[in-house]
Protein backbone atom coordinates (compact mmCIF):
# COMPACT_ATOMS: atom_id res chain seq x y z
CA UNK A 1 10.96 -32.31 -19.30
CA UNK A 2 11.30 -35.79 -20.11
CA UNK A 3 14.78 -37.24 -21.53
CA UNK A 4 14.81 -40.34 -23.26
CA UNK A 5 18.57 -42.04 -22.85
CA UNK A 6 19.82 -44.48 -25.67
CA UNK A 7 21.08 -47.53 -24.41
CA UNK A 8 22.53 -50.73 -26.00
CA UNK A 9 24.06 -53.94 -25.29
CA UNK A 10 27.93 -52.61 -24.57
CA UNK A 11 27.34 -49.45 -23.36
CA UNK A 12 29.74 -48.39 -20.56
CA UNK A 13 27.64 -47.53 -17.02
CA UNK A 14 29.66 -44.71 -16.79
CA UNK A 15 27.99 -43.01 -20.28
CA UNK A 16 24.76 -44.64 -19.72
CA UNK A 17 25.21 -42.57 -15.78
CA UNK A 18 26.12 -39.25 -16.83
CA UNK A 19 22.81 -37.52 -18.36
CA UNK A 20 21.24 -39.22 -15.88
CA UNK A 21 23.32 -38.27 -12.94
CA UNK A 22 23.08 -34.68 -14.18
CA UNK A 23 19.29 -34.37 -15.33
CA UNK A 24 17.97 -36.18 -11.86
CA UNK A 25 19.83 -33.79 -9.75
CA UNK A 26 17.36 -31.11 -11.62
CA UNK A 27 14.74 -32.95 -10.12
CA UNK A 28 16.45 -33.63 -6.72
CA UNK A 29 17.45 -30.37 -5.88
CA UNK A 30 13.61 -29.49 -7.10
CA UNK A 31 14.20 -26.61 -9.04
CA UNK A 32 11.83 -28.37 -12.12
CA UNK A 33 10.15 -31.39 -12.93
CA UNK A 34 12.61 -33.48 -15.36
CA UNK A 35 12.36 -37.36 -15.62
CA UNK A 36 14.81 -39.94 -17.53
CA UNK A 37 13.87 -42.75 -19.53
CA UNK A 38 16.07 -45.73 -20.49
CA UNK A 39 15.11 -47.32 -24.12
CA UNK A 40 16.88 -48.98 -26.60
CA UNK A 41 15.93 -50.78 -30.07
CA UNK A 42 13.81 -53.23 -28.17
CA UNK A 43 12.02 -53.09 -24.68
CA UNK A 44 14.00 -55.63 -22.27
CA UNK A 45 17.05 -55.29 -20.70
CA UNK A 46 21.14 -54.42 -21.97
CA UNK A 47 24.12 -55.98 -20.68
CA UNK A 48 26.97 -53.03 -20.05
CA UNK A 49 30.38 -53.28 -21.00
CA UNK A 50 31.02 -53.79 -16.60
CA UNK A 51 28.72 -57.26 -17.13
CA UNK A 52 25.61 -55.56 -15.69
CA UNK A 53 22.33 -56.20 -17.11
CA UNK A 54 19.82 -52.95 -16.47
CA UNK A 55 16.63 -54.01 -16.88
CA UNK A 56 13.27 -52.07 -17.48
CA UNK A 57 14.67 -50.19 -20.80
CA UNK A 58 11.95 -48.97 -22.99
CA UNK A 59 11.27 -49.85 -26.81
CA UNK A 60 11.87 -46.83 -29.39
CA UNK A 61 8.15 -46.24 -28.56
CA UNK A 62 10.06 -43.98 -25.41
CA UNK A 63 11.15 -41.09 -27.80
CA UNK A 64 7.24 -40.47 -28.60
CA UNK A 65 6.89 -38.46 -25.50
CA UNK A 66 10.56 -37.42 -25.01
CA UNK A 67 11.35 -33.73 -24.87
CA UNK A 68 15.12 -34.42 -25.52
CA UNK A 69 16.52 -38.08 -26.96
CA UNK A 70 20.72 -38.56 -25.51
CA UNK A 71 22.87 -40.49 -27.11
CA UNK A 72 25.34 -41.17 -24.83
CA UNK A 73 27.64 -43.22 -26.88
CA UNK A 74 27.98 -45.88 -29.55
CA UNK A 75 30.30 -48.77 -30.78
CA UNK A 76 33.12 -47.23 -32.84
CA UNK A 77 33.50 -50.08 -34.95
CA UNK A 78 31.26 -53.06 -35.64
CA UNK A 79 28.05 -51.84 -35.28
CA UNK A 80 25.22 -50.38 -37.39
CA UNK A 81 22.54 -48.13 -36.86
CA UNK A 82 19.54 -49.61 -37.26
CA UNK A 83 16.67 -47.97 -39.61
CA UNK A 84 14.43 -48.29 -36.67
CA UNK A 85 16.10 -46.15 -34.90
CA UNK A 86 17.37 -43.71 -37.56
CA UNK A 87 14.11 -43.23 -38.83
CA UNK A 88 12.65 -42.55 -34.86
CA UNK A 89 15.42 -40.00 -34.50
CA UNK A 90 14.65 -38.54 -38.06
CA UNK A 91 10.92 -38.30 -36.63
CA UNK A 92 11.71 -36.84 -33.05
CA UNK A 93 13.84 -34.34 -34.65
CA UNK A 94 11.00 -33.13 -37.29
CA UNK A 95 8.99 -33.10 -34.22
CA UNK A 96 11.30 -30.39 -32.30
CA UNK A 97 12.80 -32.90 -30.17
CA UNK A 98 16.29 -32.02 -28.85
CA UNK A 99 18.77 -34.60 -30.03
CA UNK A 100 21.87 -35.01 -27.97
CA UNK A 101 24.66 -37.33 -29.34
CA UNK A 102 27.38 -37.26 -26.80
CA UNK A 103 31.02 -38.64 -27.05
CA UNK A 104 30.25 -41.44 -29.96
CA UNK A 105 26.75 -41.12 -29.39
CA UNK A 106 27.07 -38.08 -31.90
CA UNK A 107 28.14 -40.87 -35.01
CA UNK A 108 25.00 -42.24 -34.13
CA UNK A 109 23.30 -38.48 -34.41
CA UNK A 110 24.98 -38.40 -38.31
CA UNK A 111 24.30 -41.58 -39.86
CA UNK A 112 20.24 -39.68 -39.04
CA UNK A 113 21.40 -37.34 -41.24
CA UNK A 114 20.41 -34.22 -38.62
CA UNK A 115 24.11 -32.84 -38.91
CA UNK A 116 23.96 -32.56 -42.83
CA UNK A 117 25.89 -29.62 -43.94
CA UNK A 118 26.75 -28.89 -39.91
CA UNK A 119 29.55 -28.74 -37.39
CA UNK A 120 29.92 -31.73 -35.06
CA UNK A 121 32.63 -32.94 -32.56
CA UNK A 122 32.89 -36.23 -30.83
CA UNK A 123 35.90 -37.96 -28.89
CA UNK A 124 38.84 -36.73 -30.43
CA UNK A 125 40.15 -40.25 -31.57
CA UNK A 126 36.90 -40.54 -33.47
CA UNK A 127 37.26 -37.39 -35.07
CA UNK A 128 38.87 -38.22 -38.61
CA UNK A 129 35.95 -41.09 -38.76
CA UNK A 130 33.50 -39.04 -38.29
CA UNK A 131 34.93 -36.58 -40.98
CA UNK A 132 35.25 -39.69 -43.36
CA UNK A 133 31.89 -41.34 -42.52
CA UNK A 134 30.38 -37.65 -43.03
CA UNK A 135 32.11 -35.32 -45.69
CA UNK A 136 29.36 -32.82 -45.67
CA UNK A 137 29.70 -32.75 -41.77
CA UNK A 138 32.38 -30.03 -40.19
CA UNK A 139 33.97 -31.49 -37.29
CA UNK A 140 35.73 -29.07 -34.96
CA UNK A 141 37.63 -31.66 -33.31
CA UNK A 142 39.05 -29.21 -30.26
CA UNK A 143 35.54 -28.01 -28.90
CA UNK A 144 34.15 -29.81 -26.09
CA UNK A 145 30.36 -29.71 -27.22
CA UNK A 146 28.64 -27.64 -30.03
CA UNK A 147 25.14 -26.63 -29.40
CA UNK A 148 23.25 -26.12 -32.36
CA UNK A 149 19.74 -25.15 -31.00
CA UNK A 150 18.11 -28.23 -31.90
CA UNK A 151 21.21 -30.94 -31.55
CA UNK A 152 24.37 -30.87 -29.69
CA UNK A 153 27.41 -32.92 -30.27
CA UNK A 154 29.75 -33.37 -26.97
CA UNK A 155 33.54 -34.83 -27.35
CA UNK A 156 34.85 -38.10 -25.36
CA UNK A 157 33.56 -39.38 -21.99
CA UNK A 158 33.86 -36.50 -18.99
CA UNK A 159 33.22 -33.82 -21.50
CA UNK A 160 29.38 -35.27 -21.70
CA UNK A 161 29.25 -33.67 -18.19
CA UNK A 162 30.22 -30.43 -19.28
CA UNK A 163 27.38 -30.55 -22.41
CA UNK A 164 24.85 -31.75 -19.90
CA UNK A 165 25.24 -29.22 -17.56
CA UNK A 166 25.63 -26.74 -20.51
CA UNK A 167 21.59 -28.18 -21.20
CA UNK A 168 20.72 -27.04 -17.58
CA UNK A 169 22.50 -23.48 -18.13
CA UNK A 170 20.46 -22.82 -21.57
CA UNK A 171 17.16 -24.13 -19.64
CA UNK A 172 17.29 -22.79 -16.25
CA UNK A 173 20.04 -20.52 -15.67
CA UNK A 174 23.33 -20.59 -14.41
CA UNK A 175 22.56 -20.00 -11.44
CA UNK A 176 20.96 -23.82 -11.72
CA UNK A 177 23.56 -25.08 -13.45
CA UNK A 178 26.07 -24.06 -10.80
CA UNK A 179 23.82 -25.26 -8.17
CA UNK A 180 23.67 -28.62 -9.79
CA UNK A 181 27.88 -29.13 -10.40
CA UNK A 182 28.64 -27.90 -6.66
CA UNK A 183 26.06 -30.79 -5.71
CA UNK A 184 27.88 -33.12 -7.85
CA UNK A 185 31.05 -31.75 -6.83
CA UNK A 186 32.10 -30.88 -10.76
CA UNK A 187 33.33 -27.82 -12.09
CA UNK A 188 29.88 -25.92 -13.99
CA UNK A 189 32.22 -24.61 -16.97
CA UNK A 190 35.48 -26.44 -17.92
CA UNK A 191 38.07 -24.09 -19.41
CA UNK A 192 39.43 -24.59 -22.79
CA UNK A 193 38.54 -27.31 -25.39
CA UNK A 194 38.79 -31.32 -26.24
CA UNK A 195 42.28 -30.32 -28.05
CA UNK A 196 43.95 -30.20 -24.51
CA UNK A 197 43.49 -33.90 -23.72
CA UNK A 198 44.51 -35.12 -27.36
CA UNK A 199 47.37 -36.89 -26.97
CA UNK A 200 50.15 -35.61 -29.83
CA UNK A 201 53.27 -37.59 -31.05
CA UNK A 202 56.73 -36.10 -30.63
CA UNK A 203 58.14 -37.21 -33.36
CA UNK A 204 55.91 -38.59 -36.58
CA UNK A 205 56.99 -42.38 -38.02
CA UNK A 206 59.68 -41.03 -40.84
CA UNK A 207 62.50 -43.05 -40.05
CA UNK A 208 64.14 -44.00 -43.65
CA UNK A 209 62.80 -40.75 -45.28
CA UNK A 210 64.96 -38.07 -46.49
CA UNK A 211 63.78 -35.87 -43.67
CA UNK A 212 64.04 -37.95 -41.04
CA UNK A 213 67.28 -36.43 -39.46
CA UNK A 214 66.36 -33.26 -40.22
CA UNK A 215 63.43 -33.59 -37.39
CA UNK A 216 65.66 -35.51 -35.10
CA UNK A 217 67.90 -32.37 -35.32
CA UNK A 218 65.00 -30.05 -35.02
CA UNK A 219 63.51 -31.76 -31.80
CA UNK A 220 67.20 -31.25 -29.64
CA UNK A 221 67.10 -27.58 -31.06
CA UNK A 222 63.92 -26.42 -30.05
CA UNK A 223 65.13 -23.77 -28.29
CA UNK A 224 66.99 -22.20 -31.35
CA UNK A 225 65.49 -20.13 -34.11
CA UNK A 226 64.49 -22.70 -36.72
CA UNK A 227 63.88 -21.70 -40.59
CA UNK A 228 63.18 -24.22 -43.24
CA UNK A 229 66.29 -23.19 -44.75
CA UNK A 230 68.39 -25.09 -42.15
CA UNK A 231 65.65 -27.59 -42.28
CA UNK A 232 66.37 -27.97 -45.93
CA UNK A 233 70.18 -27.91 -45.53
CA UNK A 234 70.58 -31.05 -42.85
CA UNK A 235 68.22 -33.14 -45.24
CA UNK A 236 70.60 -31.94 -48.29
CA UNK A 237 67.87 -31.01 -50.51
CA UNK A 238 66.63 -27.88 -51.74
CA UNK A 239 63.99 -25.49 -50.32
CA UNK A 240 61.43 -25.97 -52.33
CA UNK A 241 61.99 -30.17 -53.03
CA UNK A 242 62.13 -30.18 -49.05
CA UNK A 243 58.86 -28.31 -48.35
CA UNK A 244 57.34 -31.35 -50.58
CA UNK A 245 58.83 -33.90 -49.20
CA UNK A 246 58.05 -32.44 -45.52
CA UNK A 247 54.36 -32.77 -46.84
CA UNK A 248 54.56 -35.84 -47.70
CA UNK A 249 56.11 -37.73 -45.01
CA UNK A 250 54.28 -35.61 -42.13
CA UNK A 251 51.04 -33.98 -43.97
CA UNK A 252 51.94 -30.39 -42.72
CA UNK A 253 54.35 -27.62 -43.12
CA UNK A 254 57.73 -27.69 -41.73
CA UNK A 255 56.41 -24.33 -39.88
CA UNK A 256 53.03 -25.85 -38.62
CA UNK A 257 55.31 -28.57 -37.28
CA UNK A 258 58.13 -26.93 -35.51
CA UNK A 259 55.29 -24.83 -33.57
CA UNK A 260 53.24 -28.35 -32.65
CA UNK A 261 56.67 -29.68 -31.30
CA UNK A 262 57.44 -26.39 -29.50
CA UNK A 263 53.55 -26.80 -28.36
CA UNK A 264 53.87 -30.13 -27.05
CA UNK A 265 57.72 -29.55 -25.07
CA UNK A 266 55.65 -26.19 -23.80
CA UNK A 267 52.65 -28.85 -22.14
CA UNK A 268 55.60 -31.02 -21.08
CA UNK A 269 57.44 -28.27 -18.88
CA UNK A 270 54.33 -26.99 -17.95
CA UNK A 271 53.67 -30.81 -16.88
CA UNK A 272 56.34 -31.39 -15.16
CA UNK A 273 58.71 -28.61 -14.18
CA UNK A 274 58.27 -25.53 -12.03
CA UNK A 275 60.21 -22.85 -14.82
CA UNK A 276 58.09 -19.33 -15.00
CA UNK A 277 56.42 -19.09 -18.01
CA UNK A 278 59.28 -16.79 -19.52
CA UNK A 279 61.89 -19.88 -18.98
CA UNK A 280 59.70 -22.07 -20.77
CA UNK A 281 58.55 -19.47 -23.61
CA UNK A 282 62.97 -19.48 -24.39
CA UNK A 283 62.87 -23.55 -23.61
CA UNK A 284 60.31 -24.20 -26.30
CA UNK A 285 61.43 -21.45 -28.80
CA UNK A 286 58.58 -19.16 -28.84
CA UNK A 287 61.28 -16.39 -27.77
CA UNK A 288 58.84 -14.19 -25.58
CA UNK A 289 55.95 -15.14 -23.13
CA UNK A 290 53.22 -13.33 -25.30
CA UNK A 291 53.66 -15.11 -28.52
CA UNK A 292 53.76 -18.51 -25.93
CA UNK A 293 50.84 -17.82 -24.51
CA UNK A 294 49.17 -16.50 -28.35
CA UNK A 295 49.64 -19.83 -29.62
CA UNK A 296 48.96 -21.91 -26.34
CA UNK A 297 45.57 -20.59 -26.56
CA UNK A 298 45.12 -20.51 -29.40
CA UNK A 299 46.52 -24.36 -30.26
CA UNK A 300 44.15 -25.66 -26.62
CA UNK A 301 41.80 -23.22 -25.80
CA UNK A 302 43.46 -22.25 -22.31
CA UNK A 303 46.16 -20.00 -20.82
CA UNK A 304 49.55 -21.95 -20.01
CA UNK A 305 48.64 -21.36 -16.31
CA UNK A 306 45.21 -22.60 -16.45
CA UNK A 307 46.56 -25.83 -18.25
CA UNK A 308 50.01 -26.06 -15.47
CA UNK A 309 47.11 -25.80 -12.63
CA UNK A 310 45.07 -28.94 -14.57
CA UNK A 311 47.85 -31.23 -15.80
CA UNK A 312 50.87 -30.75 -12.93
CA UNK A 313 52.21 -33.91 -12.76
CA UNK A 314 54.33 -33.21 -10.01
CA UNK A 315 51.14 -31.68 -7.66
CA UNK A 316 49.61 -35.31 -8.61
CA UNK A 317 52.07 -37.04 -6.87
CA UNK A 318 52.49 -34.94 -3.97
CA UNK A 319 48.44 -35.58 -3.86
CA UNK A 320 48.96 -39.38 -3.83
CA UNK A 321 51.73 -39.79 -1.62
């Protein structure tokens, strides 16, 4: 198989690096024959975001013969596609040529107009651009990668790993795939999903606003049952003027975000603590274990453990001291 990899002045070495790390150990370990091409809008050479310049990179000319075009990233800001290369991807895709836009890369991807009237993701902190730039576009903003037959979308940076070796498993097996991430020393399946890693707020920007004490209370009483009612009554307004207001200042429910805030002091015990799961379940407020982890998983995509085992803080340290 031949891959043809996007590259542009800016690109990091460490995106530019990843399909190919991935892809050449298919051909290292010799299990098939699959070769990577740089290219970029002109043949030449790119200057990464490090100061490197990489020469030998291809004109667009290099997707001709591709099997699968990556596009490993993109500027977020600043910087157009270019018809050039929006029409070549147009044409590879009408072709059958795989399309891969990972982390940013998958902006690039939907200004082609391949993911009209799709599901996408990309980096999380991209997400609500995307979604902008691209009404007709769903983007599931928690997924790590979303294969769609013919294109796949991959979330920020490390999770264009995980979609690359995701290629290998749909190609050649898992066995391959396996045999390729204990080579590179990665783990062949991540648990979970990009929501995980997204950083969330503990308190939103309300100071001022009639509800702003009523969230100040609500973060020290996590722990307690919580009801809008109460909610209502420390703001001094009614139920119903509250639940409008609530929207307004924070863009949710007062529900949705007393179970985000419970959420996030769940990740920080789970961070940083060694309570049982039970202790934390009655530190957060979720009352039992089982509705804890219900909404754990269902909020990031892993069980409480799983995530305790990724994110310990205090395991870190031990590690680096």
């Amino acid at each position: 198989m031949k891959v043809a990899i996007y590259a542009f002045d800016g690109a990091t070495m460490f995106h530019l690096s990843t399909p190919q790390l991935v892809f050449d150990e298919v051909r290292r370990q010799g299990v098939a024959d699959w070769t990577c091409t740089l290219f970029s809008d002109r043949a030449g050479s790119i200057r990464t975001a490090e100061g490197y310049t990489v020469e030998g990179v291809q004109g667009l000319a290099a997707m001709d013969e591709a099997d699968m075009v990556v596009l490993p990233s993109w500027e977020r800001r600043g910087k157009e596609v270019s018809p050039e290369l929006r029409r070549s991807l147009q044409d590879a895709h009408q072709r059958g040529v795989f399309i891969a836009g990972l982390c940013l890369g998958a902006i690039v991807v939907a200004d082609a107009g391949i993911l009209a009237g799709r599901t996408a993701v990309t980096h999380w902190q991209a997400a609500d651009e995307l979604a902008a730039r691209h009404p007709d576009i769903t983007v599931d903003a928690s997924a790590l990668y979303v294969d769609l037959g013919d294109v796949l979308t991959s979330a920020g940076t490390a999770s264009g790993l995980d979609a690359c070796l995701h290629i290998v498993r749909t190609r050649l097996g898992a066995d391959t795939a396996n045999h390729v991430a204990r080579s590179l020393v990665v783990a062949p399946h991540r648990d979970g999903g990009q929501a995980q890693y997204i950083e969330r707020p503990v308190a939103p920007n309300v100071g001022g606003h009639p509800v702003a004490d009523s969230l100040e209370w609500a973060l020290t009483h996590l722990a307690m049952e919580i009801d809008v009612e109460q909610l209502a009554s420390r703001a001094h307004m009614s139920r119903r003027s509250y639940v409008r207001a609530f929207r307004a200042a924070t863009g949710t429910t007062p529900a949705a975000w007393v179970r985000s805030r419970r959420l996030d002091e769940t990740r920080r015990l789970l961070e940083t603590t060694d309570l049982s799961i039970d202790q934390i379940a009655d530190a957060s407020g979720f009352g039992s274990p089982v509705t804890l982890r219900q909404n754990f998983l269902a909020a990031f995509g892993c069980t409480p453990s799983s995530y305790r085992r990724r994110f310990d803080a205090r395991a870190l340290t031990s590690r680096s001291t």
